[in-house]
């Protein structure tokens, strides 16, 4: 075997071994019982590099969110805020254990979120919708503040429908102070100025124990935040420190000593699940403005299973028909083309698994179209070889000439389709982008298998000095 041909086969076998290694986690994952997969997902032990199933194949939930642009900082542009909100939502959902969640911008202020595999959206909605603005403020314990709290306790509702404080109570409020609700139906008078915010937060995690055995959240500030926190607590010993999350006071412990090291805790009679979600939100950061869920749809497991069966059946039937046609029409040469086509499918799935791509029904359509383009390339090559054989040229010349003459047509057709796929990926979203991803990868791999792999098979066969080609 010539050295050049030997390297071609080493490359092909190396890619096959690599593909098997990349596909094993996906095979192993989907071979597990559903209960085991659910348990591993809850433990956040899901393998990273596997092929994910999209909402239309797996079932789950779809949410359309609206960013409240009226609450944005005046210096922040809406488009920048929308992009920041998308990144924060992606971080939150990824930490929740749902990998590769399609999140896309829609229009001027809307964001679509797909949650494959999550049928109960209550927890996810709470996770997504929280603004998580963490602030630390000083509790006002002056006589004037005590008088305001006394008036609040005598009033049925201190706040009006528009959220503003009752003017009679507001009149007695000390300058530079505000009234905030507490998590346990209490009210606090706090100073409006903020000591330190969640922007300085470095980490937040759930711990259990404490005085009453409830879960609590321990947090750590970065260097600058830790310095501010240490200076403040050192100079306000004996004062009450309000820990405010989204405008609600979660706890107001008394400062007993300087808190150095930039760490502290948030208590608030949390359940384990509430504390876990709050820690996720704090780690992922605060949304630039609140988001509101304006559309919510659930795709049931039954619909998902039907979609999987329909998609797989369509793939299988189309593949079998193509394989049979190539063998019947081109005989042994058609069989060689089928080998290249099979390797195309294996390489494509392995590549998608490596990139943790999400497979959807439009993605399957893109895969079928790329396989069709690969078949088309093989047909062009085989027809050119036939022409050379009919012209009476030696077999050893017919095959290289067939590949050389078909190459320009293969390149043109794949390149134009690839350019279209790139534009679909760049400007499309959701299913359109999924279609473009599988089509782009499929075209690149299809050209490789149709030209490189099938030619390597013919070159190996020509080493045996054959007299006739079955085509």
Short mmCIF file of C-alpha atoms in Angstrom, two decimals:
data_model
loop_
_atom_site.label_atom_id
_atom_site.label_comp_id
_atom_site.label_asym_id
_atom_site.label_seq_id
_atom_site.Cartn_x
_atom_site.Cartn_y
_atom_site.Cartn_z
CA UNK A 1 0.00 0.00 0.00
CA UNK A 2 1.43 3.43 -0.94
CA UNK A 3 2.38 5.60 2.04
CA UNK A 4 -0.08 8.36 1.08
CA UNK A 5 -2.95 5.87 0.93
CA UNK A 6 -1.89 4.34 4.25
CA UNK A 7 -2.16 7.76 5.93
CA UNK A 8 -5.62 8.23 4.45
CA UNK A 9 -6.80 4.99 6.06
CA UNK A 10 -5.11 5.80 9.35
CA UNK A 11 -7.04 9.11 9.33
CA UNK A 12 -10.34 7.37 8.61
CA UNK A 13 -9.84 4.73 11.34
CA UNK A 14 -8.70 7.39 13.81
CA UNK A 15 -11.87 9.41 13.13
CA UNK A 16 -14.00 6.29 13.58
CA UNK A 17 -12.40 5.53 16.96
CA UNK A 18 -12.77 9.18 18.00
CA UNK A 19 -16.44 9.16 16.96
CA UNK A 20 -17.12 6.00 18.99
CA UNK A 21 -15.46 7.62 22.02
CA UNK A 22 -17.53 10.81 21.59
CA UNK A 23 -20.79 8.90 21.09
CA UNK A 24 -20.39 6.55 24.08
CA UNK A 25 -21.57 9.11 26.74
CA UNK A 26 -24.68 9.85 24.64
CA UNK A 27 -25.40 6.12 24.19
CA UNK A 28 -24.79 5.45 27.88
CA UNK A 29 -27.03 8.36 28.94
CA UNK A 30 -30.04 7.46 26.83
CA UNK A 31 -29.66 3.74 27.71
CA UNK A 32 -30.34 4.56 31.37
CA UNK A 33 -33.87 4.31 32.81
CA UNK A 34 -35.70 7.64 33.00
CA UNK A 35 -35.66 7.58 36.81
CA UNK A 36 -31.87 7.27 36.86
CA UNK A 37 -31.48 10.16 34.38
CA UNK A 38 -33.80 12.32 36.51
CA UNK A 39 -31.75 11.53 39.62
CA UNK A 40 -28.45 12.41 37.93
CA UNK A 41 -29.90 15.64 36.53
CA UNK A 42 -31.07 16.64 40.01
CA UNK A 43 -27.52 15.99 41.28
CA UNK A 44 -26.18 18.05 38.35
CA UNK A 45 -24.19 14.97 37.23
CA UNK A 46 -25.44 14.98 33.66
CA UNK A 47 -22.53 14.41 31.21
CA UNK A 48 -21.54 17.62 29.46
CA UNK A 49 -20.70 16.37 25.98
CA UNK A 50 -23.79 14.51 24.89
CA UNK A 51 -26.40 15.08 22.23
CA UNK A 52 -29.35 16.88 23.82
CA UNK A 53 -32.93 16.47 22.70
CA UNK A 54 -34.87 19.66 22.05
CA UNK A 55 -38.28 20.69 23.35
CA UNK A 56 -40.15 19.16 20.40
CA UNK A 57 -38.45 15.78 20.88
CA UNK A 58 -38.24 15.57 24.67
CA UNK A 59 -41.23 17.59 25.81
CA UNK A 60 -41.03 20.37 28.39
CA UNK A 61 -42.01 24.01 28.72
CA UNK A 62 -41.86 27.17 26.65
CA UNK A 63 -41.87 30.62 28.23
CA UNK A 64 -42.06 34.05 26.63
CA UNK A 65 -40.74 36.78 28.94
CA UNK A 66 -41.08 40.54 28.72
CA UNK A 67 -38.39 42.79 30.16
CA UNK A 68 -39.88 45.73 32.08
CA UNK A 69 -37.88 48.47 30.32
CA UNK A 70 -39.53 51.18 32.44
CA UNK A 71 -37.47 49.92 35.41
CA UNK A 72 -34.16 50.12 33.55
CA UNK A 73 -31.42 52.46 34.65
CA UNK A 74 -31.65 55.64 32.54
CA UNK A 75 -28.06 55.24 31.37
CA UNK A 76 -28.60 51.70 30.08
CA UNK A 77 -29.72 51.01 26.50
CA UNK A 78 -32.62 48.59 26.02
CA UNK A 79 -30.70 46.33 23.63
CA UNK A 80 -27.74 46.06 25.99
CA UNK A 81 -30.06 45.30 28.91
CA UNK A 82 -31.87 42.63 26.86
CA UNK A 83 -28.59 40.92 25.98
CA UNK A 84 -27.44 41.08 29.61
CA UNK A 85 -30.76 39.61 30.76
CA UNK A 86 -30.35 36.71 28.30
CA UNK A 87 -26.86 35.92 29.64
CA UNK A 88 -28.05 36.06 33.25
CA UNK A 89 -31.05 33.82 32.51
CA UNK A 90 -28.75 31.37 30.72
CA UNK A 91 -26.41 31.25 33.75
CA UNK A 92 -29.30 30.66 36.12
CA UNK A 93 -30.87 27.88 34.06
CA UNK A 94 -27.52 26.19 33.39
CA UNK A 95 -26.82 26.11 37.13
CA UNK A 96 -30.29 24.67 37.67
CA UNK A 97 -29.11 21.66 35.63
CA UNK A 98 -30.79 22.24 32.24
CA UNK A 99 -27.94 22.31 29.76
CA UNK A 100 -28.06 23.93 26.32
CA UNK A 101 -31.38 25.67 26.89
CA UNK A 102 -32.46 27.61 23.80
CA UNK A 103 -32.84 31.25 24.93
CA UNK A 104 -33.41 33.84 22.22
CA UNK A 105 -34.32 37.50 21.92
CA UNK A 106 -37.64 38.27 20.24
CA UNK A 107 -38.40 41.82 19.14
CA UNK A 108 -37.56 44.85 21.26
CA UNK A 109 -38.17 43.55 24.77
CA UNK A 110 -39.13 39.88 24.68
CA UNK A 111 -37.10 36.74 25.43
CA UNK A 112 -38.15 33.18 24.58
CA UNK A 113 -36.96 30.35 26.83
CA UNK A 114 -37.33 26.64 26.15
CA UNK A 115 -36.95 24.20 29.04
CA UNK A 116 -36.69 20.65 27.63
CA UNK A 117 -37.59 17.97 30.14
CA UNK A 118 -39.18 20.36 32.67
CA UNK A 119 -42.92 19.82 32.77
CA UNK A 120 -43.52 21.50 36.14
CA UNK A 121 -42.49 25.09 35.50
CA UNK A 122 -43.33 26.59 38.90
CA UNK A 123 -39.76 26.41 40.21
CA UNK A 124 -38.26 27.47 36.89
CA UNK A 125 -40.62 30.46 36.70
CA UNK A 126 -39.56 31.57 40.16
CA UNK A 127 -35.92 31.10 39.23
CA UNK A 128 -36.27 33.10 36.02
CA UNK A 129 -38.53 35.87 37.23
CA UNK A 130 -36.56 37.03 40.29
CA UNK A 131 -34.57 40.22 39.93
CA UNK A 132 -32.34 39.31 42.90
CA UNK A 133 -31.20 42.83 43.77
CA UNK A 134 -29.32 42.27 47.01
CA UNK A 135 -28.71 45.33 49.21
CA UNK A 136 -27.54 45.95 52.75
CA UNK A 137 -29.09 48.89 54.58
CA UNK A 138 -29.10 50.27 58.11
CA UNK A 139 -32.29 49.81 60.16
CA UNK A 140 -33.50 53.15 61.56
CA UNK A 141 -34.28 52.73 65.26
CA UNK A 142 -34.82 56.42 66.06
CA UNK A 143 -37.97 57.56 67.99
CA UNK A 144 -39.38 58.96 64.72
CA UNK A 145 -38.97 55.55 63.06
CA UNK A 146 -40.62 53.85 66.05
CA UNK A 147 -43.58 56.25 65.69
CA UNK A 148 -43.91 55.32 61.99
CA UNK A 149 -43.90 51.60 62.84
CA UNK A 150 -46.55 52.24 65.47
CA UNK A 151 -48.76 54.02 62.88
CA UNK A 152 -48.21 51.14 60.44
CA UNK A 153 -49.29 48.57 63.02
CA UNK A 154 -52.53 50.50 63.56
CA UNK A 155 -53.25 50.86 59.82
CA UNK A 156 -54.83 48.06 57.81
CA UNK A 157 -52.48 48.58 54.87
CA UNK A 158 -49.68 51.21 54.94
CA UNK A 159 -49.17 51.12 51.18
CA UNK A 160 -51.54 52.42 48.51
CA UNK A 161 -52.49 50.48 45.37
CA UNK A 162 -49.75 52.18 43.33
CA UNK A 163 -47.13 50.96 45.84
CA UNK A 164 -46.49 54.37 47.46
CA UNK A 165 -46.60 54.85 51.22
CA UNK A 166 -49.75 56.26 52.78
CA UNK A 167 -49.20 60.08 52.78
CA UNK A 168 -50.20 60.35 56.46
CA UNK A 169 -47.48 57.87 57.45
CA UNK A 170 -44.99 59.24 54.90
CA UNK A 171 -45.31 62.66 56.52
CA UNK A 172 -43.83 61.25 59.76
CA UNK A 173 -41.02 59.33 58.00
CA UNK A 174 -37.51 60.57 58.95
CA UNK A 175 -35.53 62.23 56.17
CA UNK A 176 -33.50 59.76 54.09
CA UNK A 177 -35.51 56.75 55.29
CA UNK A 178 -38.02 54.38 53.69
CA UNK A 179 -40.42 51.65 54.76
CA UNK A 180 -39.82 48.11 53.51
CA UNK A 181 -41.81 44.94 53.95
CA UNK A 182 -40.23 42.05 55.79
CA UNK A 183 -40.39 38.40 54.70
CA UNK A 184 -42.33 37.49 57.83
CA UNK A 185 -45.14 40.09 57.51
CA UNK A 186 -43.19 42.74 59.44
CA UNK A 187 -42.26 46.24 58.39
CA UNK A 188 -38.92 47.94 58.75
CA UNK A 189 -37.86 51.58 58.58
CA UNK A 190 -34.44 51.60 56.93
CA UNK A 191 -32.06 54.26 55.68
CA UNK A 192 -32.35 54.73 51.91
CA UNK A 193 -28.60 54.76 51.36
CA UNK A 194 -27.09 51.40 50.42
CA UNK A 195 -24.02 50.16 52.28
CA UNK A 196 -23.01 47.46 49.82
CA UNK A 197 -24.88 45.64 47.00
CA UNK A 198 -24.86 42.17 45.47
CA UNK A 199 -22.63 43.51 42.68
CA UNK A 200 -19.69 42.80 45.01
CA UNK A 201 -20.84 39.23 45.64
CA UNK A 202 -18.25 36.55 44.89
CA UNK A 203 -20.08 33.38 45.93
CA UNK A 204 -23.28 32.20 47.60
CA UNK A 205 -24.10 28.71 48.81
CA UNK A 206 -26.65 26.87 50.94
CA UNK A 207 -25.79 25.62 54.39
CA UNK A 208 -27.87 24.11 57.17
CA UNK A 209 -27.73 24.40 60.92
CA UNK A 210 -27.82 27.68 62.75
CA UNK A 211 -29.93 28.46 65.78
CA UNK A 212 -33.14 26.77 64.58
CA UNK A 213 -31.74 24.23 62.12
CA UNK A 214 -33.16 26.03 59.07
CA UNK A 215 -31.22 26.25 55.81
CA UNK A 216 -29.47 29.57 55.29
CA UNK A 217 -27.34 31.14 52.58
CA UNK A 218 -23.73 31.98 53.26
CA UNK A 219 -22.16 34.54 50.96
CA UNK A 220 -18.72 35.94 50.28
CA UNK A 221 -17.86 39.38 48.93
CA UNK A 222 -14.97 40.16 46.65
CA UNK A 223 -12.01 42.21 47.94
CA UNK A 224 -13.67 45.63 47.48
CA UNK A 225 -17.03 44.49 48.85
CA UNK A 226 -15.35 42.79 51.81
CA UNK A 227 -13.50 46.00 52.65
CA UNK A 228 -16.71 48.09 52.55
CA UNK A 229 -18.57 45.50 54.66
CA UNK A 230 -15.78 45.29 57.22
CA UNK A 231 -15.51 49.09 57.59
CA UNK A 232 -19.26 49.49 57.97
CA UNK A 233 -19.79 46.72 60.53
CA UNK A 234 -16.74 47.92 62.50
CA UNK A 235 -18.22 51.40 62.88
CA UNK A 236 -21.86 50.35 63.50
CA UNK A 237 -21.60 47.76 66.27
CA UNK A 238 -24.93 47.45 68.08
CA UNK A 239 -26.94 48.61 65.02
CA UNK A 240 -29.34 46.44 63.04
CA UNK A 241 -28.33 45.52 59.50
CA UNK A 242 -31.18 44.93 57.02
CA UNK A 243 -30.46 42.32 54.32
CA UNK A 244 -32.79 43.36 51.49
CA UNK A 245 -33.53 41.16 48.49
CA UNK A 246 -35.74 42.58 45.74
CA UNK A 247 -37.09 45.23 48.11
CA UNK A 248 -38.00 42.74 50.86
CA UNK A 249 -36.11 42.56 54.16
CA UNK A 250 -35.13 38.92 54.66
CA UNK A 251 -33.38 39.37 57.98
CA UNK A 252 -32.11 42.21 60.17
CA UNK A 253 -29.49 40.87 62.57
CA UNK A 254 -27.74 43.05 65.15
CA UNK A 255 -24.07 43.75 64.43
CA UNK A 256 -22.17 42.33 67.39
CA UNK A 257 -18.65 42.87 66.11
CA UNK A 258 -16.67 43.83 63.00
CA UNK A 259 -17.33 41.26 60.23
CA UNK A 260 -14.06 40.91 58.41
CA UNK A 261 -13.19 38.46 55.64
CA UNK A 262 -16.09 39.65 53.48
CA UNK A 263 -18.52 36.88 54.39
CA UNK A 264 -21.93 36.67 56.02
CA UNK A 265 -25.22 34.78 56.01
CA UNK A 266 -28.83 35.40 54.96
CA UNK A 267 -31.45 33.75 57.17
CA UNK A 268 -35.15 33.79 56.46
CA UNK A 269 -36.97 30.57 57.35
CA UNK A 270 -36.17 29.09 53.91
CA UNK A 271 -36.91 25.56 52.73
CA UNK A 272 -33.93 23.72 51.21
CA UNK A 273 -35.30 24.25 47.68
CA UNK A 274 -35.93 27.98 48.24
CA UNK A 275 -32.45 28.46 49.66
CA UNK A 276 -30.88 26.55 46.73
CA UNK A 277 -32.71 28.63 44.12
CA UNK A 278 -31.89 31.88 45.90
CA UNK A 279 -28.20 30.94 46.01
CA UNK A 280 -28.31 30.23 42.25
CA UNK A 281 -29.92 33.61 41.57
CA UNK A 282 -27.37 35.46 43.69
CA UNK A 283 -24.45 33.68 42.02
CA UNK A 284 -25.80 34.41 38.54
CA UNK A 285 -26.34 38.09 39.32
CA UNK A 286 -29.30 40.45 39.21
CA UNK A 287 -31.41 41.02 36.12
CA UNK A 288 -31.19 44.60 34.79
CA UNK A 289 -34.98 44.92 35.26
CA UNK A 290 -37.83 42.60 36.30
CA UNK A 291 -39.18 40.18 33.71
CA UNK A 292 -42.82 39.17 33.32
CA UNK A 293 -44.04 35.86 31.89
CA UNK A 294 -46.56 36.75 29.17
CA UNK A 295 -46.88 33.33 27.51
CA UNK A 296 -46.44 29.83 28.90
CA UNK A 297 -46.91 26.57 27.04
CA UNK A 298 -46.26 23.01 28.10
CA UNK A 299 -45.42 20.22 25.66
CA UNK A 300 -46.50 17.00 27.34
CA UNK A 301 -44.37 13.84 27.35
CA UNK A 302 -46.89 12.10 25.10
CA UNK A 303 -46.45 14.75 22.38
CA UNK A 304 -42.66 14.52 22.82
CA UNK A 305 -42.64 10.74 22.40
CA UNK A 306 -44.79 10.99 19.28
CA UNK A 307 -42.42 13.55 17.85
CA UNK A 308 -39.42 11.33 18.57
CA UNK A 309 -41.03 8.36 16.86
CA UNK A 310 -42.10 10.41 13.84
CA UNK A 311 -38.66 11.98 13.46
CA UNK A 312 -36.75 8.70 13.84
CA UNK A 313 -39.09 6.85 11.48
CA UNK A 314 -38.67 9.57 8.85
CA UNK A 315 -34.87 9.37 9.17
CA UNK A 316 -34.77 5.58 9.06
CA UNK A 317 -37.14 5.25 6.10
CA UNK A 318 -35.34 7.90 4.07
CA UNK A 319 -31.94 6.34 4.81
CA UNK A 320 -33.05 2.81 3.83
CA UNK A 321 -34.60 4.04 0.55
CA UNK A 322 -31.43 5.92 -0.39
CA UNK A 323 -29.21 2.93 0.43
CA UNK A 324 -31.38 0.58 -1.66
CA UNK A 325 -31.52 2.99 -4.60
CA UNK A 326 -27.74 3.40 -4.71
CA UNK A 327 -27.12 -0.37 -4.59
CA UNK A 328 -29.75 -1.14 -7.25
CA UNK A 329 -28.70 1.65 -9.62
CA UNK A 330 -24.89 1.68 -9.14
CA UNK A 331 -24.32 -1.85 -7.76
CA UNK A 332 -20.91 -2.23 -6.03
CA UNK A 333 -20.09 1.46 -6.55
CA UNK A 334 -23.43 2.30 -4.93
CA UNK A 335 -22.47 0.13 -1.96
CA UNK A 336 -19.20 2.11 -1.61
CA UNK A 337 -21.24 5.33 -1.70
CA UNK A 338 -23.49 3.88 1.04
CA UNK A 339 -20.42 3.21 3.23
CA UNK A 340 -19.39 6.86 2.83
CA UNK A 341 -22.96 7.90 3.62
CA UNK A 342 -23.03 5.79 6.81
CA UNK A 343 -19.73 7.26 7.97
CA UNK A 344 -21.15 10.72 7.22
CA UNK A 345 -24.03 10.03 9.62
CA UNK A 346 -21.73 8.66 12.37
CA UNK A 347 -19.28 11.59 12.10
CA UNK A 348 -22.14 14.12 12.12
CA UNK A 349 -23.79 12.70 15.26
CA UNK A 350 -20.41 12.45 17.01
CA UNK A 351 -19.58 16.08 16.15
CA UNK A 352 -22.96 17.25 17.46
CA UNK A 353 -22.40 15.28 20.68
CA UNK A 354 -18.98 16.89 21.13
CA UNK A 355 -20.50 20.38 20.84
CA UNK A 356 -23.42 19.34 23.15
CA UNK A 357 -25.79 20.38 20.36
CA UNK A 358 -29.54 20.21 20.83
CA UNK A 359 -31.33 18.01 18.31
CA UNK A 360 -34.79 19.18 17.25
CA UNK A 361 -37.15 18.18 14.46
CA UNK A 362 -35.86 21.04 12.24
CA UNK A 363 -32.37 19.79 13.13
CA UNK A 364 -33.32 16.34 11.85
CA UNK A 365 -34.56 18.01 8.65
CA UNK A 366 -31.17 19.72 8.28
CA UNK A 367 -29.46 16.37 8.82
CA UNK A 368 -31.56 14.69 6.13
CA UNK A 369 -30.88 17.54 3.70
CA UNK A 370 -27.12 17.28 4.30
CA UNK A 371 -27.27 13.51 3.72
CA UNK A 372 -29.15 14.17 0.48
CA UNK A 373 -26.41 16.60 -0.58
CA UNK A 374 -23.83 13.89 0.18
CA UNK A 375 -25.75 11.40 -1.98
CA UNK A 376 -25.88 14.01 -4.74
CA UNK A 377 -22.09 14.38 -4.57
CA UNK A 378 -21.67 10.60 -4.87
CA UNK A 379 -24.03 10.49 -7.86
CA UNK A 380 -22.00 13.23 -9.60
CA UNK A 381 -18.78 11.29 -9.04
CA UNK A 382 -20.22 7.96 -10.19
CA UNK A 383 -21.72 9.50 -13.35
CA UNK A 384 -18.39 11.10 -14.27
CA UNK A 385 -16.63 7.73 -13.73
CA UNK A 386 -19.24 6.06 -15.95
CA UNK A 387 -18.57 8.60 -18.70
CA UNK A 388 -14.85 7.89 -18.56
CA UNK A 389 -15.45 4.12 -18.72
CA UNK A 390 -17.78 4.55 -21.73
CA UNK A 391 -15.04 6.64 -23.39
CA UNK A 392 -12.85 3.52 -23.23
CA UNK A 393 -10.21 4.84 -20.85
CA UNK A 394 -8.30 2.47 -18.51
CA UNK A 395 -9.95 1.85 -15.15
CA UNK A 396 -6.97 3.22 -13.25
CA UNK A 397 -7.55 6.58 -14.99
CA UNK A 398 -11.38 6.59 -14.89
CA UNK A 399 -11.70 6.89 -11.12
CA UNK A 400 -9.28 9.83 -10.57
CA UNK A 401 -10.74 11.63 -13.62
CA UNK A 402 -14.27 11.05 -12.32
CA UNK A 403 -13.41 12.68 -9.01
CA UNK A 404 -11.54 15.56 -10.66
CA UNK A 405 -14.38 16.39 -13.09
CA UNK A 406 -17.11 16.12 -10.42
CA UNK A 407 -15.24 18.28 -7.88
CA UNK A 408 -16.22 21.71 -9.26
CA UNK A 409 -19.95 20.82 -9.31
CA UNK A 410 -19.74 19.33 -5.78
CA UNK A 411 -17.94 22.42 -4.49
CA UNK A 412 -20.41 24.83 -6.13
CA UNK A 413 -23.56 23.13 -4.85
CA UNK A 414 -22.23 22.61 -1.31
CA UNK A 415 -20.71 26.08 -1.07
CA UNK A 416 -23.91 27.90 -2.08
CA UNK A 417 -26.00 25.79 0.32
CA UNK A 418 -23.41 26.33 3.04
CA UNK A 419 -23.55 30.13 2.55
CA UNK A 420 -27.36 29.99 2.87
CA UNK A 421 -26.99 27.90 6.05
CA UNK A 422 -24.52 30.42 7.53
CA UNK A 423 -27.00 33.26 6.94
CA UNK A 424 -29.80 31.21 8.52
CA UNK A 425 -27.59 30.61 11.55
CA UNK A 426 -26.59 34.27 11.82
CA UNK A 427 -30.03 35.82 11.49
CA UNK A 428 -32.34 32.96 12.49
CA UNK A 429 -33.38 31.84 15.93
CA UNK A 430 -34.80 28.75 17.62
CA UNK A 431 -35.74 25.99 15.13
CA UNK A 432 -34.23 27.88 12.17
CA UNK A 433 -30.86 28.07 13.93
CA UNK A 434 -31.02 24.35 14.82
CA UNK A 435 -31.69 23.54 11.17
CA UNK A 436 -28.74 25.71 10.09
CA UNK A 437 -26.33 24.11 12.59
CA UNK A 438 -26.99 20.52 11.49
CA UNK A 439 -27.00 21.54 7.82
CA UNK A 440 -23.66 23.39 8.13
CA UNK A 441 -21.95 20.53 9.94
CA UNK A 442 -23.57 17.96 7.63
CA UNK A 443 -22.34 19.71 4.48
CA UNK A 444 -18.73 19.94 5.69
CA UNK A 445 -18.67 16.30 6.80
CA UNK A 446 -20.57 15.20 3.66
CA UNK A 447 -17.92 16.65 1.35
CA UNK A 448 -15.22 14.90 3.37
CA UNK A 449 -16.85 11.46 3.27
CA UNK A 450 -18.05 11.70 -0.36
CA UNK A 451 -14.68 12.79 -1.75
CA UNK A 452 -12.02 11.65 0.73
CA UNK A 453 -13.44 8.41 2.20
CA UNK A 454 -14.99 6.94 -0.96
CA UNK A 455 -11.87 7.76 -2.99
CA UNK A 456 -9.70 6.03 -0.36
CA UNK A 457 -11.87 2.90 -0.80
CA UNK A 458 -11.46 3.00 -4.60
CA UNK A 459 -7.70 3.55 -4.32
CA UNK A 460 -7.39 0.56 -1.99
CA UNK A 461 -9.42 -1.52 -4.43
CA UNK A 462 -7.27 -0.41 -7.42
CA UNK A 463 -4.21 -1.88 -5.66
CA UNK A 464 -5.56 -5.36 -6.50
CA UNK A 465 -5.38 -4.57 -10.30
CA UNK A 466 -9.11 -5.11 -11.05
CA UNK A 467 -10.26 -5.52 -14.65
CA UNK A 468 -13.81 -4.22 -14.29
CA UNK A 469 -15.77 -1.83 -12.07
CA UNK A 470 -19.35 -2.67 -11.09
CA UNK A 471 -21.13 0.64 -11.67
#
